[in-house]
């Protein structure tokens, strides 16, 4: 498994919850926290799969205590990875 810190932001004026994965330059959103995290995890999985397919190294995950949270909360996104790329995902907010 590879784990990247993410930041979950409160709903905006349109009711969308935002999620960023700073190490991978991912921005995602959803109507619920679960939907936003799932969207970010899917994007992350697709990105890591493409990197593996192209023979490129994954960016090194930042230590979670170094992630700028602003008004968000810390979450850790995880995907399984192997020789054929990333597959499967797990998401969940964590206590900072």
mmCIF file of N, CA and C in Angstrom:
data_model
loop_
_atom_site.group_PDB
_atom_site.id
_atom_site.type_symbol
_atom_site.label_atom_id
_atom_site.label_comp_id
_atom_site.label_asym_id
_atom_site.label_seq_id
_atom_site.Cartn_x
_atom_site.Cartn_y
_atom_site.Cartn_z
ATOM 1 N N UNK A 1 0.846 -1.180 0.000
ATOM 2 C CA UNK A 1 0.000 0.000 0.000
ATOM 3 C C UNK A 1 0.886 1.237 0.000
ATOM 4 N N UNK A 2 0.408 2.239 -0.671
ATOM 5 C CA UNK A 2 1.067 3.535 -0.620
ATOM 6 C C UNK A 2 0.049 4.527 -0.060
ATOM 7 N N UNK A 3 0.493 5.423 0.808
ATOM 8 C CA UNK A 3 -0.396 6.323 1.537
ATOM 9 C C UNK A 3 0.010 7.768 1.286
ATOM 10 N N UNK A 4 -0.970 8.587 0.923
ATOM 11 C CA UNK A 4 -0.728 10.008 0.719
ATOM 12 C C UNK A 4 -1.644 10.820 1.623
ATOM 13 N N UNK A 5 -1.111 11.873 2.242
ATOM 14 C CA UNK A 5 -1.970 12.754 3.035
ATOM 15 C C UNK A 5 -2.859 13.582 2.114
ATOM 16 N N UNK A 6 -4.073 13.801 2.569
ATOM 17 C CA UNK A 6 -5.043 14.620 1.843
ATOM 18 C C UNK A 6 -5.665 15.592 2.837
ATOM 19 N N UNK A 7 -6.278 16.639 2.317
ATOM 20 C CA UNK A 7 -6.959 17.619 3.155
ATOM 21 C C UNK A 7 -8.410 17.686 2.705
ATOM 22 N N UNK A 8 -9.326 17.518 3.662
ATOM 23 C CA UNK A 8 -10.764 17.598 3.399
ATOM 24 C C UNK A 8 -11.244 18.957 3.885
ATOM 25 N N UNK A 9 -11.862 19.703 2.978
ATOM 26 C CA UNK A 9 -12.342 21.040 3.301
ATOM 27 C C UNK A 9 -13.855 21.056 3.488
ATOM 28 N N UNK A 10 -14.355 21.958 4.340
ATOM 29 C CA UNK A 10 -15.799 22.060 4.556
ATOM 30 C C UNK A 10 -16.527 22.409 3.257
ATOM 31 N N UNK A 11 -17.814 22.145 3.248
ATOM 32 C CA UNK A 11 -18.642 22.431 2.070
ATOM 33 C C UNK A 11 -18.570 23.907 1.705
ATOM 34 N N UNK A 12 -18.545 24.161 0.391
ATOM 35 C CA UNK A 12 -18.541 25.535 -0.098
ATOM 36 C C UNK A 12 -19.981 26.035 -0.238
ATOM 37 N N UNK A 13 -20.157 27.196 -0.843
ATOM 38 C CA UNK A 13 -21.487 27.801 -0.992
ATOM 39 C C UNK A 13 -22.423 26.930 -1.819
ATOM 40 N N UNK A 14 -21.869 26.051 -2.648
ATOM 41 C CA UNK A 14 -22.682 25.150 -3.474
ATOM 42 C C UNK A 14 -22.918 23.798 -2.800
ATOM 43 N N UNK A 15 -22.408 23.641 -1.579
ATOM 44 C CA UNK A 15 -22.595 22.395 -0.848
ATOM 45 C C UNK A 15 -21.588 21.315 -1.189
ATOM 46 N N UNK A 16 -20.543 21.661 -1.939
ATOM 47 C CA UNK A 16 -19.544 20.670 -2.310
ATOM 48 C C UNK A 16 -18.387 20.659 -1.315
ATOM 49 N N UNK A 17 -18.012 19.466 -0.905
ATOM 50 C CA UNK A 17 -16.867 19.264 -0.019
ATOM 51 C C UNK A 17 -15.650 19.044 -0.903
ATOM 52 N N UNK A 18 -14.552 19.704 -0.586
ATOM 53 C CA UNK A 18 -13.344 19.594 -1.384
ATOM 54 C C UNK A 18 -12.297 18.725 -0.724
ATOM 55 N N UNK A 19 -11.505 18.067 -1.552
ATOM 56 C CA UNK A 19 -10.378 17.259 -1.091
ATOM 57 C C UNK A 19 -9.186 17.580 -1.982
ATOM 58 N N UNK A 20 -8.042 17.812 -1.367
ATOM 59 C CA UNK A 20 -6.802 17.967 -2.121
ATOM 60 C C UNK A 20 -5.809 16.904 -1.665
ATOM 61 N N UNK A 21 -4.985 16.482 -2.599
ATOM 62 C CA UNK A 21 -3.848 15.612 -2.307
ATOM 63 C C UNK A 21 -2.629 16.391 -2.809
ATOM 64 N N UNK A 22 -2.029 17.188 -1.936
ATOM 65 C CA UNK A 22 -0.985 18.115 -2.373
ATOM 66 C C UNK A 22 0.198 17.461 -3.090
ATOM 67 N N UNK A 23 0.639 16.297 -2.648
ATOM 68 C CA UNK A 23 1.799 15.651 -3.258
ATOM 69 C C UNK A 23 1.558 15.260 -4.712
ATOM 70 N N UNK A 24 0.297 15.062 -5.067
ATOM 71 C CA UNK A 24 -0.045 14.615 -6.418
ATOM 72 C C UNK A 24 -0.785 15.684 -7.222
ATOM 73 N N UNK A 25 -0.943 16.871 -6.630
ATOM 74 C CA UNK A 25 -1.650 17.987 -7.270
ATOM 75 C C UNK A 25 -3.079 17.606 -7.664
ATOM 76 N N UNK A 26 -3.739 16.852 -6.791
ATOM 77 C CA UNK A 26 -5.117 16.411 -7.031
ATOM 78 C C UNK A 26 -6.081 17.306 -6.279
ATOM 79 N N UNK A 27 -7.147 17.718 -6.971
ATOM 80 C CA UNK A 27 -8.272 18.429 -6.373
ATOM 81 C C UNK A 27 -9.532 17.675 -6.766
ATOM 82 N N UNK A 28 -10.359 17.365 -5.796
ATOM 83 C CA UNK A 28 -11.596 16.636 -6.048
ATOM 84 C C UNK A 28 -12.695 17.225 -5.188
ATOM 85 N N UNK A 29 -13.938 16.885 -5.519
ATOM 86 C CA UNK A 29 -15.059 17.371 -4.709
ATOM 87 C C UNK A 29 -16.210 16.382 -4.788
ATOM 88 N N UNK A 30 -17.142 16.555 -3.859
ATOM 89 C CA UNK A 30 -18.326 15.714 -3.835
ATOM 90 C C UNK A 30 -19.362 16.291 -2.904
ATOM 91 N N UNK A 31 -20.563 15.796 -3.015
ATOM 92 C CA UNK A 31 -21.659 16.267 -2.187
ATOM 93 C C UNK A 31 -21.571 15.811 -0.742
ATOM 94 N N UNK A 32 -20.770 14.777 -0.498
ATOM 95 C CA UNK A 32 -20.523 14.284 0.859
ATOM 96 C C UNK A 32 -19.027 14.083 1.023
ATOM 97 N N UNK A 33 -18.589 13.967 2.259
ATOM 98 C CA UNK A 33 -17.172 13.701 2.509
ATOM 99 C C UNK A 33 -16.753 12.389 1.859
ATOM 100 N N UNK A 34 -17.583 11.374 1.982
ATOM 101 C CA UNK A 34 -17.268 10.074 1.389
ATOM 102 C C UNK A 34 -17.140 10.163 -0.128
ATOM 103 N N UNK A 35 -18.036 10.901 -0.766
ATOM 104 C CA UNK A 35 -17.988 11.047 -2.222
ATOM 105 C C UNK A 35 -16.743 11.811 -2.657
ATOM 106 N N UNK A 36 -16.387 12.862 -1.928
ATOM 107 C CA UNK A 36 -15.199 13.650 -2.265
ATOM 108 C C UNK A 36 -13.936 12.812 -2.086
ATOM 109 N N UNK A 37 -13.847 12.049 -1.010
ATOM 110 C CA UNK A 37 -12.692 11.184 -0.782
ATOM 111 C C UNK A 37 -12.614 10.083 -1.836
ATOM 112 N N UNK A 38 -13.754 9.517 -2.204
ATOM 113 C CA UNK A 38 -13.771 8.471 -3.224
ATOM 114 C C UNK A 38 -13.313 9.026 -4.571
ATOM 115 N N UNK A 39 -13.739 10.243 -4.909
ATOM 116 C CA UNK A 39 -13.332 10.876 -6.156
ATOM 117 C C UNK A 39 -11.817 11.108 -6.159
ATOM 118 N N UNK A 40 -11.288 11.624 -5.047
ATOM 119 C CA UNK A 40 -9.849 11.857 -4.947
ATOM 120 C C UNK A 40 -9.080 10.537 -5.041
ATOM 121 N N UNK A 41 -9.580 9.488 -4.404
ATOM 122 C CA UNK A 41 -8.917 8.183 -4.444
ATOM 123 C C UNK A 41 -8.914 7.609 -5.857
ATOM 124 N N UNK A 42 -10.007 7.794 -6.588
ATOM 125 C CA UNK A 42 -10.075 7.317 -7.970
ATOM 126 C C UNK A 42 -9.065 8.055 -8.846
ATOM 127 N N UNK A 43 -9.002 9.366 -8.703
ATOM 128 C CA UNK A 43 -8.026 10.149 -9.467
ATOM 129 C C UNK A 43 -6.614 9.702 -9.112
ATOM 130 N N UNK A 44 -6.357 9.504 -7.816
ATOM 131 C CA UNK A 44 -5.045 9.071 -7.361
ATOM 132 C C UNK A 44 -4.683 7.714 -7.960
ATOM 133 N N UNK A 45 -5.624 6.800 -7.943
ATOM 134 C CA UNK A 45 -5.396 5.470 -8.502
ATOM 135 C C UNK A 45 -5.053 5.555 -9.987
ATOM 136 N N UNK A 46 -5.807 6.371 -10.725
ATOM 137 C CA UNK A 46 -5.559 6.513 -12.163
ATOM 138 C C UNK A 46 -4.193 7.146 -12.429
ATOM 139 N N UNK A 47 -3.828 8.149 -11.650
ATOM 140 C CA UNK A 47 -2.535 8.801 -11.812
ATOM 141 C C UNK A 47 -1.387 7.844 -11.526
ATOM 142 N N UNK A 48 -1.469 7.131 -10.414
ATOM 143 C CA UNK A 48 -0.397 6.207 -10.051
ATOM 144 C C UNK A 48 -0.296 5.050 -11.040
ATOM 145 N N UNK A 49 -1.425 4.603 -11.568
ATOM 146 C CA UNK A 49 -1.415 3.557 -12.590
ATOM 147 C C UNK A 49 -0.695 4.054 -13.834
ATOM 148 N N UNK A 50 -0.984 5.295 -14.249
ATOM 149 C CA UNK A 50 -0.332 5.869 -15.428
ATOM 150 C C UNK A 50 1.176 6.012 -15.197
ATOM 151 N N UNK A 51 1.574 6.458 -14.006
ATOM 152 C CA UNK A 51 2.999 6.578 -13.702
ATOM 153 C C UNK A 51 3.688 5.221 -13.776
ATOM 154 N N UNK A 52 3.058 4.197 -13.188
ATOM 155 C CA UNK A 52 3.632 2.849 -13.208
ATOM 156 C C UNK A 52 3.731 2.333 -14.648
ATOM 157 N N UNK A 53 2.688 2.553 -15.432
ATOM 158 C CA UNK A 53 2.679 2.096 -16.825
ATOM 159 C C UNK A 53 3.810 2.739 -17.617
ATOM 160 N N UNK A 54 4.087 4.019 -17.321
ATOM 161 C CA UNK A 54 5.129 4.754 -18.032
ATOM 162 C C UNK A 54 6.516 4.570 -17.418
ATOM 163 N N UNK A 55 6.613 3.742 -16.373
ATOM 164 C CA UNK A 55 7.887 3.474 -15.734
ATOM 165 C C UNK A 55 8.417 4.620 -14.892
ATOM 166 N N UNK A 56 7.534 5.523 -14.494
ATOM 167 C CA UNK A 56 7.945 6.669 -13.675
ATOM 168 C C UNK A 56 7.723 6.365 -12.197
ATOM 169 N N UNK A 57 8.566 6.957 -11.371
ATOM 170 C CA UNK A 57 8.464 6.770 -9.925
ATOM 171 C C UNK A 57 7.295 7.560 -9.365
ATOM 172 N N UNK A 58 6.707 7.034 -8.303
ATOM 173 C CA UNK A 58 5.660 7.759 -7.601
ATOM 174 C C UNK A 58 6.289 8.899 -6.802
ATOM 175 N N UNK A 59 5.624 10.046 -6.727
ATOM 176 C CA UNK A 59 6.132 11.108 -5.845
ATOM 177 C C UNK A 59 6.163 10.617 -4.394
ATOM 178 N N UNK A 60 7.159 11.045 -3.671
ATOM 179 C CA UNK A 60 7.299 10.661 -2.260
ATOM 180 C C UNK A 60 6.187 11.329 -1.439
ATOM 181 N N UNK A 61 5.423 10.553 -0.662
ATOM 182 C CA UNK A 61 4.399 11.172 0.199
ATOM 183 C C UNK A 61 5.023 12.055 1.274
ATOM 184 N N UNK A 62 4.423 13.200 1.514
ATOM 185 C CA UNK A 62 4.869 14.086 2.593
ATOM 186 C C UNK A 62 4.476 13.509 3.941
ATOM 187 N N UNK A 63 5.268 13.763 4.969
ATOM 188 C CA UNK A 63 4.827 13.392 6.319
ATOM 189 C C UNK A 63 3.540 14.153 6.647
ATOM 190 N N UNK A 64 2.583 13.475 7.238
ATOM 191 C CA UNK A 64 1.276 14.091 7.488
ATOM 192 C C UNK A 64 1.367 15.324 8.374
ATOM 193 N N UNK A 65 2.366 15.374 9.254
ATOM 194 C CA UNK A 65 2.470 16.538 10.129
ATOM 195 C C UNK A 65 3.055 17.766 9.421
ATOM 196 N N UNK A 66 3.445 17.611 8.161
ATOM 197 C CA UNK A 66 3.968 18.733 7.389
ATOM 198 C C UNK A 66 2.964 19.277 6.383
ATOM 199 N N UNK A 67 1.765 18.701 6.349
ATOM 200 C CA UNK A 67 0.744 19.125 5.391
ATOM 201 C C UNK A 67 0.010 20.349 5.937
ATOM 202 N N UNK A 68 -0.091 21.389 5.111
ATOM 203 C CA UNK A 68 -0.812 22.609 5.481
ATOM 204 C C UNK A 68 -2.313 22.319 5.413
ATOM 205 N N UNK A 69 -2.988 22.407 6.563
ATOM 206 C CA UNK A 69 -4.406 22.057 6.626
ATOM 207 C C UNK A 69 -5.338 23.231 6.367
ATOM 208 N N UNK A 70 -4.879 24.464 6.611
ATOM 209 C CA UNK A 70 -5.798 25.597 6.477
ATOM 210 C C UNK A 70 -7.012 25.348 7.349
ATOM 211 N N UNK A 71 -8.198 25.423 6.766
ATOM 212 C CA UNK A 71 -9.418 25.156 7.519
ATOM 213 C C UNK A 71 -9.938 23.734 7.287
ATOM 214 N N UNK A 72 -9.072 22.856 6.756
ATOM 215 C CA UNK A 72 -9.475 21.485 6.485
ATOM 216 C C UNK A 72 -9.011 20.522 7.567
ATOM 217 N N UNK A 73 -9.336 19.256 7.358
ATOM 218 C CA UNK A 73 -8.894 18.192 8.258
ATOM 219 C C UNK A 73 -8.060 17.192 7.472
ATOM 220 N N UNK A 74 -7.160 16.535 8.152
ATOM 221 C CA UNK A 74 -6.273 15.570 7.523
ATOM 222 C C UNK A 74 -6.996 14.255 7.260
ATOM 223 N N UNK A 75 -6.735 13.693 6.095
ATOM 224 C CA UNK A 75 -7.179 12.337 5.752
ATOM 225 C C UNK A 75 -5.986 11.647 5.111
ATOM 226 N N UNK A 76 -5.980 10.346 5.131
ATOM 227 C CA UNK A 76 -4.940 9.577 4.464
ATOM 228 C C UNK A 76 -5.618 8.736 3.390
ATOM 229 N N UNK A 77 -5.155 8.907 2.141
ATOM 230 C CA UNK A 77 -5.662 8.092 1.045
ATOM 231 C C UNK A 77 -4.635 7.017 0.743
ATOM 232 N N UNK A 78 -5.092 5.793 0.560
ATOM 233 C CA UNK A 78 -4.207 4.662 0.332
ATOM 234 C C UNK A 78 -4.666 3.891 -0.889
ATOM 235 N N UNK A 79 -3.706 3.441 -1.674
ATOM 236 C CA UNK A 79 -4.009 2.529 -2.778
ATOM 237 C C UNK A 79 -3.003 1.397 -2.749
ATOM 238 N N UNK A 80 -3.450 0.261 -3.216
ATOM 239 C CA UNK A 80 -2.534 -0.861 -3.379
ATOM 240 C C UNK A 80 -1.794 -0.619 -4.683
ATOM 241 N N UNK A 81 -0.546 -1.016 -4.705
ATOM 242 C CA UNK A 81 0.209 -0.873 -5.940
ATOM 243 C C UNK A 81 1.119 -2.067 -6.096
ATOM 244 N N UNK A 82 1.452 -2.338 -7.312
ATOM 245 C CA UNK A 82 2.329 -3.462 -7.604
ATOM 246 C C UNK A 82 2.929 -3.295 -8.986
ATOM 247 N N UNK A 83 3.374 -4.359 -9.554
ATOM 248 C CA UNK A 83 4.044 -4.288 -10.847
ATOM 249 C C UNK A 83 3.131 -3.770 -11.943
ATOM 250 N N UNK A 84 1.845 -4.057 -11.872
ATOM 251 C CA UNK A 84 0.942 -3.613 -12.923
ATOM 252 C C UNK A 84 0.305 -2.269 -12.615
ATOM 253 N N UNK A 85 0.704 -1.626 -11.530
ATOM 254 C CA UNK A 85 0.155 -0.312 -11.207
ATOM 255 C C UNK A 85 -0.742 -0.368 -9.993
ATOM 256 N N UNK A 86 -1.431 0.735 -9.737
ATOM 257 C CA UNK A 86 -2.292 0.849 -8.569
ATOM 258 C C UNK A 86 -3.613 0.137 -8.825
ATOM 259 N N UNK A 87 -4.190 -0.400 -7.758
ATOM 260 C CA UNK A 87 -5.532 -0.967 -7.853
ATOM 261 C C UNK A 87 -6.130 -1.015 -6.459
ATOM 262 N N UNK A 88 -7.426 -0.783 -6.397
ATOM 263 C CA UNK A 88 -8.116 -0.763 -5.108
ATOM 264 C C UNK A 88 -7.793 0.496 -4.347
ATOM 265 N N UNK A 89 -8.655 0.879 -3.412
ATOM 266 C CA UNK A 89 -8.352 2.063 -2.613
ATOM 267 C C UNK A 89 -9.028 1.971 -1.264
ATOM 268 N N UNK A 90 -8.490 2.734 -0.357
ATOM 269 C CA UNK A 90 -9.057 2.886 0.971
ATOM 270 C C UNK A 90 -8.957 4.358 1.311
ATOM 271 N N UNK A 91 -9.971 4.863 1.977
ATOM 272 C CA UNK A 91 -9.935 6.263 2.349
ATOM 273 C C UNK A 91 -10.393 6.413 3.783
ATOM 274 N N UNK A 92 -10.064 7.533 4.384
ATOM 275 C CA UNK A 92 -10.584 7.808 5.698
ATOM 276 C C UNK A 92 -9.903 8.995 6.336
ATOM 277 N N UNK A 93 -10.693 9.833 6.982
ATOM 278 C CA UNK A 93 -10.085 10.945 7.702
ATOM 279 C C UNK A 93 -9.364 10.430 8.932
ATOM 280 N N UNK A 94 -8.380 11.185 9.362
ATOM 281 C CA UNK A 94 -7.643 10.827 10.563
ATOM 282 C C UNK A 94 -7.595 12.016 11.487
ATOM 283 N N UNK A 95 -7.279 11.752 12.709
ATOM 284 C CA UNK A 95 -7.085 12.845 13.672
ATOM 285 C C UNK A 95 -5.725 13.457 13.428
ATOM 286 N N UNK A 96 -5.651 14.768 13.390
ATOM 287 C CA UNK A 96 -4.363 15.432 13.171
ATOM 288 C C UNK A 96 -3.598 15.524 14.479
#
